[in-house]
Short mmCIF file of C-alpha atoms in Angstrom, two decimals:
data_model
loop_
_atom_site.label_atom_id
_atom_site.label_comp_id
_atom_site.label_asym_id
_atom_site.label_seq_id
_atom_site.Cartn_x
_atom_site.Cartn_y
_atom_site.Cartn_z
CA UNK A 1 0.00 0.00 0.00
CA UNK A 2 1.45 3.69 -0.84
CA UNK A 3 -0.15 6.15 1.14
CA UNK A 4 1.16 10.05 0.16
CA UNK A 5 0.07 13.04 2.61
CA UNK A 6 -1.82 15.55 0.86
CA UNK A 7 -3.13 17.91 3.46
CA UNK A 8 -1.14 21.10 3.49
CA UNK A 9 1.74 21.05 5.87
CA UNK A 10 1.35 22.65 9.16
CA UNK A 11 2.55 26.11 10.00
CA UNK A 12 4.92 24.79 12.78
CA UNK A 13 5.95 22.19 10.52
CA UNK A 14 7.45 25.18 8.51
CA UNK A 15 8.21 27.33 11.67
CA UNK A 16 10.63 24.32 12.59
CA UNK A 17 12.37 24.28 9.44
CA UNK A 18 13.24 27.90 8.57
CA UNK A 19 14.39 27.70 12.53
CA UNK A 20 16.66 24.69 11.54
CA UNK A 21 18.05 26.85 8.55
CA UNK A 22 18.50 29.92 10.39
CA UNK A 23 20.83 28.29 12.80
CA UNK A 24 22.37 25.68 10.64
CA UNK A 25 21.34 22.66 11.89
CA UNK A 26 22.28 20.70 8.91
CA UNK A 27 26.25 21.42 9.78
CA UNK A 28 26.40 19.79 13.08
CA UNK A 29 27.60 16.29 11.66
CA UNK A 30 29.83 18.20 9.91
CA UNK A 31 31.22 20.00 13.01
CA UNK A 32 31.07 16.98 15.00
CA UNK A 33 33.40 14.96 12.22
CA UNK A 34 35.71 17.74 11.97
CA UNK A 35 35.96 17.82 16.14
CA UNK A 36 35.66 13.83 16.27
CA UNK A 37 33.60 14.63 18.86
CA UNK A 38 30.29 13.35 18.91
CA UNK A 39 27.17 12.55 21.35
CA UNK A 40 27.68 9.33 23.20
CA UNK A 41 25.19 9.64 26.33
CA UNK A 42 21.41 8.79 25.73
CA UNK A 43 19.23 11.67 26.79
CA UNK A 44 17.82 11.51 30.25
CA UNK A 45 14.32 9.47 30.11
CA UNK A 46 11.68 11.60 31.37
CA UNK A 47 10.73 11.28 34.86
CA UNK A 48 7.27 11.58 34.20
CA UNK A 49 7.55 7.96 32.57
CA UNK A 50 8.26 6.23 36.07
CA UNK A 51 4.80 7.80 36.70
CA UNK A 52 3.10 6.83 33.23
CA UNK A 53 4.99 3.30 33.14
CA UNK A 54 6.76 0.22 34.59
CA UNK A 55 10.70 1.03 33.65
CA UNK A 56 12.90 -2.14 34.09
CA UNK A 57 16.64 -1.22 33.33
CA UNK A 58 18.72 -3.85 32.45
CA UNK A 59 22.53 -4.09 30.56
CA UNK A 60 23.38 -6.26 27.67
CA UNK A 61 27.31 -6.61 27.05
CA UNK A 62 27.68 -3.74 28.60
CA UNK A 63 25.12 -1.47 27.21
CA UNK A 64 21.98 -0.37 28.38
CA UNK A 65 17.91 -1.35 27.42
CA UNK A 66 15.00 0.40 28.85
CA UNK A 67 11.85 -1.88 28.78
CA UNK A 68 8.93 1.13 29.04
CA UNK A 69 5.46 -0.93 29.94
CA UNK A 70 1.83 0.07 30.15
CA UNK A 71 0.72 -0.29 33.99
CA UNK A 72 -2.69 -1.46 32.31
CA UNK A 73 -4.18 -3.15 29.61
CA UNK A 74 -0.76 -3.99 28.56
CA UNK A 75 -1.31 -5.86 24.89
CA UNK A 76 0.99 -8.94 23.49
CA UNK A 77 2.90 -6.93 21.27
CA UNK A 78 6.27 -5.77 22.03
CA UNK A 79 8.68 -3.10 20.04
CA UNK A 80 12.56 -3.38 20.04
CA UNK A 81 13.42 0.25 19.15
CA UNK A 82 16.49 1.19 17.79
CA UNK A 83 17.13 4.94 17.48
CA UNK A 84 18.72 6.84 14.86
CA UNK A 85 21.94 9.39 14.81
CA UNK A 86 23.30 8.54 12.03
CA UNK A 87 25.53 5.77 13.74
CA UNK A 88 27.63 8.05 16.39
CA UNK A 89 24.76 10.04 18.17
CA UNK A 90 22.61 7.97 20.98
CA UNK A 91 19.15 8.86 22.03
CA UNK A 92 17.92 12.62 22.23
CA UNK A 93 14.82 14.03 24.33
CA UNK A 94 12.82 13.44 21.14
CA UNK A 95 12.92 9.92 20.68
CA UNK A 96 11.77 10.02 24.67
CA UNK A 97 8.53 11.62 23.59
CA UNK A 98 8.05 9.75 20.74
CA UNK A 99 8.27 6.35 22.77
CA UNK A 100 6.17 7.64 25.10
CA UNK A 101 3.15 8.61 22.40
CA UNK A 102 3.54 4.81 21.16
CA UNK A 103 3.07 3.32 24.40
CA UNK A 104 0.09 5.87 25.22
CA UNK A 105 -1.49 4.42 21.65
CA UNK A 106 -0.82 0.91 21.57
CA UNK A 107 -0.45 -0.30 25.04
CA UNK A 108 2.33 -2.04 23.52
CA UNK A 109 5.76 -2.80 25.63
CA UNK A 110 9.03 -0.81 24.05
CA UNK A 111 12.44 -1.72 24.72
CA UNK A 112 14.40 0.59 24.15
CA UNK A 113 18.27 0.01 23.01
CA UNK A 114 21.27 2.04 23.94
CA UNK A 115 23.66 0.01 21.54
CA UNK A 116 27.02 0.49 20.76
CA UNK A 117 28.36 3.50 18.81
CA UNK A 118 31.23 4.32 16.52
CA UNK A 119 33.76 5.40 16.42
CA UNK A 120 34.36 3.46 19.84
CA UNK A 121 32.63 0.25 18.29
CA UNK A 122 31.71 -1.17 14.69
CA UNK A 123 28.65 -2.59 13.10
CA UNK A 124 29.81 -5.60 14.89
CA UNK A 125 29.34 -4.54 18.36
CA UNK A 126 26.39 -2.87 17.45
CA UNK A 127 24.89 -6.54 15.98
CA UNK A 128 26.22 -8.42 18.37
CA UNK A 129 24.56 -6.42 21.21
CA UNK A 130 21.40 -5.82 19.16
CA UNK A 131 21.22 -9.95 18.87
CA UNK A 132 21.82 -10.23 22.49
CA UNK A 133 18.75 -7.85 23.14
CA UNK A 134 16.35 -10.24 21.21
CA UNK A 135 17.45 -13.71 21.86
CA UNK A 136 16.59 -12.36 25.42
CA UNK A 137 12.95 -11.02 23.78
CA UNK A 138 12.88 -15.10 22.83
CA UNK A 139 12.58 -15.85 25.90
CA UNK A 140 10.09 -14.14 27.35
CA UNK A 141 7.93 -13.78 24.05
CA UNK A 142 6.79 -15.49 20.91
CA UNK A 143 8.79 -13.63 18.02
CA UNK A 144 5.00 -12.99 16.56
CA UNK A 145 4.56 -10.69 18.72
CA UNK A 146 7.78 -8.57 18.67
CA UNK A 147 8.37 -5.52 16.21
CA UNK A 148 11.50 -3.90 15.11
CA UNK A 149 10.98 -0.44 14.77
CA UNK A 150 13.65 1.75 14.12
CA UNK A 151 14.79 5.72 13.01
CA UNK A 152 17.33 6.54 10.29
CA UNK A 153 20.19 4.76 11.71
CA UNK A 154 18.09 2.57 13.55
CA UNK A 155 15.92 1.42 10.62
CA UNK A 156 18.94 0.50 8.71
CA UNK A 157 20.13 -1.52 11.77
CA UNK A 158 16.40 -3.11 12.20
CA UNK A 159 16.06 -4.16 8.54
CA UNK A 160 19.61 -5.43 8.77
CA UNK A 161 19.85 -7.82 10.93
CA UNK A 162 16.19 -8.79 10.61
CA UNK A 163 18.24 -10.06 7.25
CA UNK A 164 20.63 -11.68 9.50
CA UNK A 165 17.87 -14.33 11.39
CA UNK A 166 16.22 -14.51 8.14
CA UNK A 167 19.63 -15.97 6.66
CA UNK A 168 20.41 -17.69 9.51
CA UNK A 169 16.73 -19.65 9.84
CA UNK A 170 16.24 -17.66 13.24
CA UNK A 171 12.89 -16.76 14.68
CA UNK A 172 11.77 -12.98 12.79
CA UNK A 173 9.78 -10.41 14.18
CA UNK A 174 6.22 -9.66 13.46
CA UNK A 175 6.79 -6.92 11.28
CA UNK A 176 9.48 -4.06 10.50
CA UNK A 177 8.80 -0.80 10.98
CA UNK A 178 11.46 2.01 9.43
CA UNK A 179 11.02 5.55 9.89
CA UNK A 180 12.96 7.73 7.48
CA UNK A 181 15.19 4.65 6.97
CA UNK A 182 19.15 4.50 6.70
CA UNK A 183 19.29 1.70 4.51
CA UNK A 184 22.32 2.42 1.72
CA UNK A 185 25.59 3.39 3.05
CA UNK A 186 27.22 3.40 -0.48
CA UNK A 187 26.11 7.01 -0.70
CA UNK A 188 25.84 6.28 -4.86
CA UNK A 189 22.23 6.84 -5.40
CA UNK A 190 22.81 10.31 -8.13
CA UNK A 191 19.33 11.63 -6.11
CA UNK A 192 21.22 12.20 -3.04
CA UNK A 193 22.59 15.49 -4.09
CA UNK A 194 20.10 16.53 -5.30
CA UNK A 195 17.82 16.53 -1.94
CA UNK A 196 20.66 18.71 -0.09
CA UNK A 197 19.01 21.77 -0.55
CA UNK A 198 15.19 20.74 1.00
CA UNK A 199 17.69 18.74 3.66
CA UNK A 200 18.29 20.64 6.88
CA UNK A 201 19.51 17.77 9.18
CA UNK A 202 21.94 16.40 6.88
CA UNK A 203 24.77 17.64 4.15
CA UNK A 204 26.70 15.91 1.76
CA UNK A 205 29.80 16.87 3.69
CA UNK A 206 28.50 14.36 6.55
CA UNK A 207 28.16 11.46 4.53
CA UNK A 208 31.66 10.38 5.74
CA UNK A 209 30.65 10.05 9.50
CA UNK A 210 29.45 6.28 8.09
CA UNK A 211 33.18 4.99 7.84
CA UNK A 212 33.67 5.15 11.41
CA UNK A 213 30.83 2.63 11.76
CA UNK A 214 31.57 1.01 8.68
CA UNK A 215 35.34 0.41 9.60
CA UNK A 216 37.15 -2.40 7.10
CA UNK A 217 33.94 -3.83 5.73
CA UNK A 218 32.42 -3.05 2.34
CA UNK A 219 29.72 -0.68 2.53
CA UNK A 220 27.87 -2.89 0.54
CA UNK A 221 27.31 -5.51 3.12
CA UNK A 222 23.61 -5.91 3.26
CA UNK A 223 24.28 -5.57 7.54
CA UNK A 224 24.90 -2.11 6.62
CA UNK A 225 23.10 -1.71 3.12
CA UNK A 226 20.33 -3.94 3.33
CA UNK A 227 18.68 -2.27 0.64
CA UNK A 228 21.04 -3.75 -0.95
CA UNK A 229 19.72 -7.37 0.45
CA UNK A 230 18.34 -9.75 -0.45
CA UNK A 231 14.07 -9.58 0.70
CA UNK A 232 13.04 -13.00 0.39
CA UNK A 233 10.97 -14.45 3.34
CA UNK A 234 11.37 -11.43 5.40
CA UNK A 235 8.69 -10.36 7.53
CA UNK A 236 5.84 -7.38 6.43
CA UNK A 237 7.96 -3.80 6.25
CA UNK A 238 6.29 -0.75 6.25
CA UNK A 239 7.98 2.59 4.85
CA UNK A 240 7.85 5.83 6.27
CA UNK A 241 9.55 8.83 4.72
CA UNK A 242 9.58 12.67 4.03
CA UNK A 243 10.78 14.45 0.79
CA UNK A 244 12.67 16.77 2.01
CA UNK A 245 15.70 14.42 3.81
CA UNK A 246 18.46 13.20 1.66
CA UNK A 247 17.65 9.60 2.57
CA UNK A 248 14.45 9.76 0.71
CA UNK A 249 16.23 8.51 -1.90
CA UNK A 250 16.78 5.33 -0.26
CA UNK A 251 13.21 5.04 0.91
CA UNK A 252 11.81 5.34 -3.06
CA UNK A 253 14.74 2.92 -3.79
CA UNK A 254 13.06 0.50 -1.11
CA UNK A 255 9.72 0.21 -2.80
CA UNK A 256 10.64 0.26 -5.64
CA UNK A 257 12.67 -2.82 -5.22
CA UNK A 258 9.71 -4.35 -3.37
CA UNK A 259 7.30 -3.22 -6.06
CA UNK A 260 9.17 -4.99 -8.44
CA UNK A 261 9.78 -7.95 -6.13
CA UNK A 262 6.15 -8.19 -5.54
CA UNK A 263 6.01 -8.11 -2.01
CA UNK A 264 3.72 -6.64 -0.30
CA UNK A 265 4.58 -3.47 1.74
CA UNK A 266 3.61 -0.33 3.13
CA UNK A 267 4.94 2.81 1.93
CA UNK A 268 4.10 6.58 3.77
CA UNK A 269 5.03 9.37 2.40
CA UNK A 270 4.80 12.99 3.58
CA UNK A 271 5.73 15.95 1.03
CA UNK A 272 8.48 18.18 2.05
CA UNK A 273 8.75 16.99 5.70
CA UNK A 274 12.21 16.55 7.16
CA UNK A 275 13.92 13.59 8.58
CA UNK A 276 12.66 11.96 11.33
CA UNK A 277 9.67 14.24 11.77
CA UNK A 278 7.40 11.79 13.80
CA UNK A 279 9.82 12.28 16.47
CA UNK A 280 8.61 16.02 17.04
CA UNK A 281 5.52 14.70 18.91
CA UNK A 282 3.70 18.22 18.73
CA UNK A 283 3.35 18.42 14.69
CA UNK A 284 0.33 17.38 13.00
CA UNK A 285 2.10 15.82 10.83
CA UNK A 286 3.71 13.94 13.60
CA UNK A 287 0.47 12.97 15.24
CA UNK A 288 -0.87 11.30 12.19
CA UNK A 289 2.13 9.60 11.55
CA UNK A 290 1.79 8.20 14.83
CA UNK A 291 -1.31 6.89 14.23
CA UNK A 292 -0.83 5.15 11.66
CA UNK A 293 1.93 3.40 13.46
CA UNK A 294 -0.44 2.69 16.00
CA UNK A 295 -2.89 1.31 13.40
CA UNK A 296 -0.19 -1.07 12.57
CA UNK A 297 1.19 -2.14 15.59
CA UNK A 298 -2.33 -3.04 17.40
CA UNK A 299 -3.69 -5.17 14.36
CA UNK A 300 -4.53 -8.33 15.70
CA UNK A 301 -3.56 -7.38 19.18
CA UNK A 302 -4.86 -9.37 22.20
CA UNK A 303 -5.16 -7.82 25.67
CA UNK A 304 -2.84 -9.92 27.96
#
């Protein structure tokens, strides 16, 4: 299903974006590569969530999870959410409050991954602890119940290694969820360059900042281009992009691939929204994004 966003954009939606402009937002992976100096600590969680929620802390090879639960009418499903920052950036106060608006509308469980982060680790301490994370989701839950869900970064690790337990005949998740998806670390799609301009979270000039997740292996390892991939037997994936972020390129690449695959898909798009907009909870645009995650996560839900 392709679903495009026709109602005209909100004025804060456009507030937020000449403010991103004015102050040059887009130049702060640049900054940070130039200074090697990058954001490493997850944002605070709210402490209104120990209110809202049950918060279980727990460490996986040395790394931190925060499982976020419903105190009531908690449903089966559960979310493994991997957060985006383009590889060397850990969680910020908006991926708090987005979290919390998918736990208020689904009454699902999140977990919540702090996972390893270049240039300190590779891809393969990021896998690694990602894996660790779900064989322990194995345990305490059937994998039909358990959604990846992940932001730029994190919906290029979520699609990933959901390739990973597909080639190793693991248990998959439920569905995929990727939001404004990092899926192609090549950087050779020509319509990258293009989508600078509209872009004013990302440059060109940043693309680099992959390498030090990247390290020795070929970019065009489907672990970090699984767009690249192969798609066979994976489970549902649903799409959700804006056309004004330089990785909408990838995101048309994905369905087109899976158009021409035939599989079955979902595919949101939202006209000249910026990257990772669901994540700024107070947009319109943001709330119906939301719900439509919410529509997908709760199909077929039972109450526990």
């Amino acid at each position: 299903m392709e679903y495009i966003h026709q109602e005209k954009q909100s004025t804060r939606a456009k507030i937020i974006k000449l403010v991103m402009k004015a102050i040059g937002f887009q130049y702060r992976y640049e900054r940070m590569l130039k200074k090697m100096k990058f954001n490493d600590v997850a944002a605070k969680m709210p402490k209104s969530f120990l209110q809202k929620f049950l918060v279980e802390k727990n460490t996986f090879l040395e790394h931190a999870t925060w499982t976020i639960t419903p105190k009531s009418e908690k449903s089966k499903k559960v979310i493994l959410f991997l957060h985006g920052g383009g590889f060397v950036n850990n969680l910020v106060p908006f991926h708090w409050k987005f979290v919390e608006q998918i736990v208020l509308n689904t009454n699902a469980t999140i977990v919540v991954v702090d996972y390893p982060l270049a240039p300190k680790y590779s891809h393969l301490e990021t896998f690694e602890m990602v894996d660790a994370v779900y064989q322990d989701l194995l345990l305490k839950h059937s994998s039909s119940n358990i959604i990846f869900m992940g932001d730029s970064a994190g919906g290029g690790i979520s699609l990933g290694f959901a390739q990973v337990l597909r080639n190793e005949n693991r248990p998959l998740p439920q569905q995929l969820i990727l939001l404004c998806p990092c899926i192609d670390l090549t950087g050779t799609n020509p319509g990258i360059a293009a989508l600078e301009k509209h872009d004013y979270l990302l440059t060109m000039k940043a693309i680099p900042v992959v390498n030090l997740y990247t390290k020795d292996t070929p970019k065009d390892d489907f672990r970090l281009s699984p767009l690249l991939g192969n798609f066979d037997s994976l489970p549902p994936i649903t799409c959700f992009t804006g056309t004004y972020e330089m990785l909408h390129v990838d995101s048309v690449a994905l369905n087109k691939k899976l158009n021409q695959l035939k599989i079955p898909h979902n595919y949101f798009v939202y006209p000249k929204m910026f990257h990772v907009w669901m994540a700024v909870t107070f947009l319109k645009e943001s709330k119906i994004a939301v719900q439509q995650i919410a529509k997908l996560i709760k199909e077929n839900t039972q109450v526990a």
